[in-house]
Amino acid sequence: MTEEFNPKVEYTKNVARMEKELRYIAGIIKQQGRKILSNYTITPPQFIALQWLFEEGDMTIGELSNKMYLAFSTTTDLVDRMENNNLVKRVRDQKDRRVVRIHLLGEGERIIEEVIEKRRMYLNSVLTNFDEDEVENFTHLLGKLHEEMMKD
C-alpha cells in the first residue's frame, strides 16, 4: 500500500537535501542519546516509555503501547522490568478499579530529568557556532515543521 502525498511545493533539490540532513541528524541524535543512556541502567525503549509517562502522566499499558508503537505484550514486559527497577509502579485507577495505570516513580523521574538535561547540554554545545538569530530562526522553523508533520 503506497501513501500519496500532495505537496504544495514542487519537489526540489532542497527537499532531497532536507530529507537527507534530517535523516543524518536523527541518526546522530539517536547515537548520542544511546551514549548518554549507557551511563544509566535503562534501555532506549525504557527511556522512551519513561519520557511518555513524564510528559503525559499516568497511562494504561494499552495507551503506552499505542504511543510507542509496540505490541501490548512487549510493553507489558518493558513495564515489568521498569517496575522491578523501581522506576514505575502499577496503580489502580481511582475512578475505575478495573483499570491499572502505570505511574512514574521518583527514580524514573530523576533519570529522565538527568538524561534530558545531558541531551540539552549536547545540543547547546553543537549550537556554539550559531548566533542568537540563527538559533531563534532554527527553533521557529523546527516548530513549524513539527506542527505540519503532526497534521498527518
PDB file of C-alpha atoms in Angstrom:
ATOM      1  CA  MET A   1       0.000   0.000   0.000  1.00  0.00           C
ATOM      2  CA  THR A   2       1.523   3.282  -1.115  1.00  0.00           C
ATOM      3  CA  GLU A   3       0.616   6.586   0.500  1.00  0.00           C
ATOM      4  CA  GLU A   4       0.247   9.545  -1.790  1.00  0.00           C
ATOM      5  CA  PHE A   5       1.428  12.985  -0.785  1.00  0.00           C
ATOM      6  CA  ASN A   6       0.150  16.104  -2.476  1.00  0.00           C
ATOM      7  CA  PRO A   7       2.892  18.634  -1.859  1.00  0.00           C
ATOM      8  CA  LYS A   8       2.120  22.330  -2.163  1.00  0.00           C
ATOM      9  CA  VAL A   9       5.687  22.938  -3.274  1.00  0.00           C
ATOM     10  CA  GLU A  10       7.197  21.141  -6.217  1.00  0.00           C
ATOM     11  CA  TYR A  11       9.838  18.559  -5.316  1.00  0.00           C
ATOM     12  CA  THR A  12      13.237  20.225  -5.460  1.00  0.00           C
ATOM     13  CA  LYS A  13      16.876  19.514  -4.720  1.00  0.00           C
ATOM     14  CA  ASN A  14      16.333  21.371  -1.435  1.00  0.00           C
ATOM     15  CA  VAL A  15      13.699  18.845  -0.360  1.00  0.00           C
ATOM     16  CA  ALA A  16      16.076  15.990  -1.181  1.00  0.00           C
ATOM     17  CA  ARG A  17      18.823  17.662   0.834  1.00  0.00           C
ATOM     18  CA  MET A  18      16.465  18.370   3.757  1.00  0.00           C
ATOM     19  CA  GLU A  19      15.389  14.726   3.853  1.00  0.00           C
ATOM     20  CA  LYS A  20      19.000  13.578   3.830  1.00  0.00           C
ATOM     21  CA  GLU A  21      20.105  16.072   6.510  1.00  0.00           C
ATOM     22  CA  LEU A  22      17.138  15.211   8.757  1.00  0.00           C
ATOM     23  CA  ARG A  23      17.908  11.504   8.373  1.00  0.00           C
ATOM     24  CA  TYR A  24      21.560  12.062   9.300  1.00  0.00           C
ATOM     25  CA  ILE A  25      20.639  14.354  12.203  1.00  0.00           C
ATOM     26  CA  ALA A  26      18.149  11.773  13.517  1.00  0.00           C
ATOM     27  CA  GLY A  27      20.893   9.144  13.395  1.00  0.00           C
ATOM     28  CA  ILE A  28      23.354  11.349  15.287  1.00  0.00           C
ATOM     29  CA  ILE A  29      20.747  12.235  17.918  1.00  0.00           C
ATOM     30  CA  LYS A  30      19.943   8.538  18.364  1.00  0.00           C
ATOM     31  CA  GLN A  31      23.657   7.692  18.685  1.00  0.00           C
ATOM     32  CA  GLN A  32      24.299  10.495  21.199  1.00  0.00           C
ATOM     33  CA  GLY A  33      21.190   9.512  23.144  1.00  0.00           C
ATOM     34  CA  ARG A  34      22.408   5.930  23.407  1.00  0.00           C
ATOM     35  CA  LYS A  35      25.827   7.154  24.526  1.00  0.00           C
ATOM     36  CA  ILE A  36      24.199   9.193  27.317  1.00  0.00           C
ATOM     37  CA  LEU A  37      21.946   6.253  28.295  1.00  0.00           C
ATOM     38  CA  SER A  38      24.959   3.937  28.586  1.00  0.00           C
ATOM     39  CA  ASN A  39      25.663   5.604  31.953  1.00  0.00           C
ATOM     40  CA  TYR A  40      22.252   4.514  33.263  1.00  0.00           C
ATOM     41  CA  THR A  41      20.547   1.203  33.952  1.00  0.00           C
ATOM     42  CA  ILE A  42      17.789   1.758  31.379  1.00  0.00           C
ATOM     43  CA  THR A  43      17.462   0.739  27.746  1.00  0.00           C
ATOM     44  CA  PRO A  44      16.447   3.094  24.915  1.00  0.00           C
ATOM     45  CA  PRO A  45      12.873   1.672  24.835  1.00  0.00           C
ATOM     46  CA  GLN A  46      12.604   2.156  28.609  1.00  0.00           C
ATOM     47  CA  PHE A  47      13.771   5.748  28.172  1.00  0.00           C
ATOM     48  CA  ILE A  48      11.040   6.349  25.590  1.00  0.00           C
ATOM     49  CA  ALA A  49       8.415   4.830  27.902  1.00  0.00           C
ATOM     50  CA  LEU A  50       9.625   6.924  30.848  1.00  0.00           C
ATOM     51  CA  GLN A  51       9.541  10.034  28.646  1.00  0.00           C
ATOM     52  CA  TRP A  52       5.897   9.411  27.727  1.00  0.00           C
ATOM     53  CA  LEU A  53       4.971   8.948  31.385  1.00  0.00           C
ATOM     54  CA  PHE A  54       6.974  12.034  32.367  1.00  0.00           C
ATOM     55  CA  GLU A  55       5.308  14.215  29.712  1.00  0.00           C
ATOM     56  CA  GLU A  56       1.760  12.802  29.732  1.00  0.00           C
ATOM     57  CA  GLY A  57       1.309  11.375  33.232  1.00  0.00           C
ATOM     58  CA  ASP A  58      -0.104   8.013  34.269  1.00  0.00           C
ATOM     59  CA  MET A  59      -1.430   5.796  31.491  1.00  0.00           C
ATOM     60  CA  THR A  60      -2.508   2.234  30.885  1.00  0.00           C
ATOM     61  CA  ILE A  61      -0.249  -0.306  29.234  1.00  0.00           C
ATOM     62  CA  GLY A  62      -2.534  -0.135  26.195  1.00  0.00           C
ATOM     63  CA  GLU A  63      -2.139   3.642  25.944  1.00  0.00           C
ATOM     64  CA  LEU A  64       1.630   3.372  26.360  1.00  0.00           C
ATOM     65  CA  SER A  65       1.900   0.586  23.774  1.00  0.00           C
ATOM     66  CA  ASN A  66      -0.038   2.728  21.268  1.00  0.00           C
ATOM     67  CA  LYS A  67       2.243   5.729  21.842  1.00  0.00           C
ATOM     68  CA  MET A  68       5.357   3.579  21.457  1.00  0.00           C
ATOM     69  CA  TYR A  69       4.002   1.550  18.508  1.00  0.00           C
ATOM     70  CA  LEU A  70       4.755  -1.673  20.378  1.00  0.00           C
ATOM     71  CA  ALA A  71       2.722  -4.822  20.931  1.00  0.00           C
ATOM     72  CA  PHE A  72       0.801  -4.956  24.201  1.00  0.00           C
ATOM     73  CA  SER A  73       2.863  -7.977  25.342  1.00  0.00           C
ATOM     74  CA  THR A  74       6.158  -6.201  24.575  1.00  0.00           C
ATOM     75  CA  THR A  75       5.028  -3.153  26.554  1.00  0.00           C
ATOM     76  CA  THR A  76       3.959  -5.378  29.461  1.00  0.00           C
ATOM     77  CA  ASP A  77       7.461  -6.913  29.586  1.00  0.00           C
ATOM     78  CA  LEU A  78       9.011  -3.436  29.381  1.00  0.00           C
ATOM     79  CA  VAL A  79       6.859  -2.187  32.275  1.00  0.00           C
ATOM     80  CA  ASP A  80       7.642  -5.330  34.311  1.00  0.00           C
ATOM     81  CA  ARG A  81      11.383  -4.621  34.027  1.00  0.00           C
ATOM     82  CA  MET A  82      10.919  -0.929  34.882  1.00  0.00           C
ATOM     83  CA  GLU A  83       8.759  -1.859  37.870  1.00  0.00           C
ATOM     84  CA  ASN A  84      11.424  -4.315  39.087  1.00  0.00           C
ATOM     85  CA  ASN A  85      13.947  -1.445  38.905  1.00  0.00           C
ATOM     86  CA  ASN A  86      11.639   0.876  40.911  1.00  0.00           C
ATOM     87  CA  LEU A  87      11.193   3.307  38.007  1.00  0.00           C
ATOM     88  CA  VAL A  88       7.417   2.875  37.730  1.00  0.00           C
ATOM     89  CA  LYS A  89       4.599   1.175  39.596  1.00  0.00           C
ATOM     90  CA  ARG A  90       1.190  -0.120  38.642  1.00  0.00           C
ATOM     91  CA  VAL A  91      -1.673   1.666  40.380  1.00  0.00           C
ATOM     92  CA  ARG A  92      -5.435   1.147  40.279  1.00  0.00           C
ATOM     93  CA  ASP A  93      -7.414   3.934  38.652  1.00  0.00           C
ATOM     94  CA  GLN A  94      -9.359   5.904  41.284  1.00  0.00           C
ATOM     95  CA  LYS A  95     -12.498   6.129  39.113  1.00  0.00           C
ATOM     96  CA  ASP A  96     -12.476   2.563  37.798  1.00  0.00           C
ATOM     97  CA  ARG A  97     -10.723  -0.050  39.953  1.00  0.00           C
ATOM     98  CA  ARG A  98     -10.602  -2.457  36.976  1.00  0.00           C
ATOM     99  CA  VAL A  99      -8.169  -0.123  35.195  1.00  0.00           C
ATOM    100  CA  VAL A 100      -4.463  -0.311  36.035  1.00  0.00           C
ATOM    101  CA  ARG A 101      -2.281   2.673  35.227  1.00  0.00           C
ATOM    102  CA  ILE A 102       1.491   2.944  35.061  1.00  0.00           C
ATOM    103  CA  HIS A 103       2.814   5.626  37.412  1.00  0.00           C
ATOM    104  CA  LEU A 104       6.288   7.176  37.157  1.00  0.00           C
ATOM    105  CA  LEU A 105       8.226   6.949  40.432  1.00  0.00           C
ATOM    106  CA  GLY A 106      10.813   9.410  41.718  1.00  0.00           C
ATOM    107  CA  GLU A 107      13.796   7.398  40.448  1.00  0.00           C
ATOM    108  CA  GLY A 108      12.316   7.223  36.955  1.00  0.00           C
ATOM    109  CA  GLU A 109      11.640  10.951  37.012  1.00  0.00           C
ATOM    110  CA  ARG A 110      15.176  11.668  38.223  1.00  0.00           C
ATOM    111  CA  ILE A 111      16.704   9.620  35.411  1.00  0.00           C
ATOM    112  CA  ILE A 112      14.527  11.282  32.756  1.00  0.00           C
ATOM    113  CA  GLU A 113      15.381  14.771  34.013  1.00  0.00           C
ATOM    114  CA  GLU A 114      19.121  13.980  34.093  1.00  0.00           C
ATOM    115  CA  VAL A 115      19.161  12.409  30.630  1.00  0.00           C
ATOM    116  CA  ILE A 116      17.146  15.246  29.083  1.00  0.00           C
ATOM    117  CA  GLU A 117      19.478  17.788  30.692  1.00  0.00           C
ATOM    118  CA  LYS A 118      22.519  15.984  29.246  1.00  0.00           C
ATOM    119  CA  ARG A 119      20.862  15.876  25.810  1.00  0.00           C
ATOM    120  CA  ARG A 120      20.205  19.626  26.047  1.00  0.00           C
ATOM    121  CA  MET A 121      23.818  20.241  27.044  1.00  0.00           C
ATOM    122  CA  TYR A 122      24.948  18.257  23.989  1.00  0.00           C
ATOM    123  CA  LEU A 123      22.665  20.280  21.696  1.00  0.00           C
ATOM    124  CA  ASN A 124      23.882  23.508  23.293  1.00  0.00           C
ATOM    125  CA  SER A 125      27.490  22.516  22.536  1.00  0.00           C
ATOM    126  CA  VAL A 126      26.556  21.804  18.900  1.00  0.00           C
ATOM    127  CA  LEU A 127      24.964  25.252  18.552  1.00  0.00           C
ATOM    128  CA  THR A 128      28.006  27.227  19.738  1.00  0.00           C
ATOM    129  CA  ASN A 129      28.758  28.448  16.200  1.00  0.00           C
ATOM    130  CA  PHE A 130      25.195  29.674  15.655  1.00  0.00           C
ATOM    131  CA  ASP A 131      24.369  33.271  16.514  1.00  0.00           C
ATOM    132  CA  GLU A 132      21.274  34.167  18.550  1.00  0.00           C
ATOM    133  CA  ASP A 133      19.146  34.966  15.475  1.00  0.00           C
ATOM    134  CA  GLU A 134      20.079  31.677  13.816  1.00  0.00           C
ATOM    135  CA  VAL A 135      19.122  29.731  16.934  1.00  0.00           C
ATOM    136  CA  GLU A 136      15.816  31.590  17.187  1.00  0.00           C
ATOM    137  CA  ASN A 137      15.011  31.103  13.476  1.00  0.00           C
ATOM    138  CA  PHE A 138      16.039  27.456  13.587  1.00  0.00           C
ATOM    139  CA  THR A 139      13.851  26.869  16.654  1.00  0.00           C
ATOM    140  CA  HIS A 140      10.904  28.563  14.935  1.00  0.00           C
ATOM    141  CA  LEU A 141      11.338  26.537  11.735  1.00  0.00           C
ATOM    142  CA  LEU A 142      11.670  23.255  13.636  1.00  0.00           C
ATOM    143  CA  GLY A 143       8.451  24.067  15.494  1.00  0.00           C
ATOM    144  CA  LYS A 144       6.702  24.873  12.235  1.00  0.00           C
ATOM    145  CA  LEU A 145       7.943  21.648  10.622  1.00  0.00           C
ATOM    146  CA  HIS A 146       6.773  19.666  13.657  1.00  0.00           C
ATOM    147  CA  GLU A 147       3.309  21.277  13.515  1.00  0.00           C
ATOM    148  CA  GLU A 148       2.959  20.445   9.817  1.00  0.00           C
ATOM    149  CA  MET A 149       4.057  16.862  10.389  1.00  0.00           C
ATOM    150  CA  MET A 150       1.543  16.446  13.234  1.00  0.00           C
ATOM    151  CA  LYS A 151      -1.309  17.232  10.821  1.00  0.00           C
ATOM    152  CA  ASP A 152      -0.888  13.844   9.127  1.00  0.00           C
TER     153      ASP A 152
END
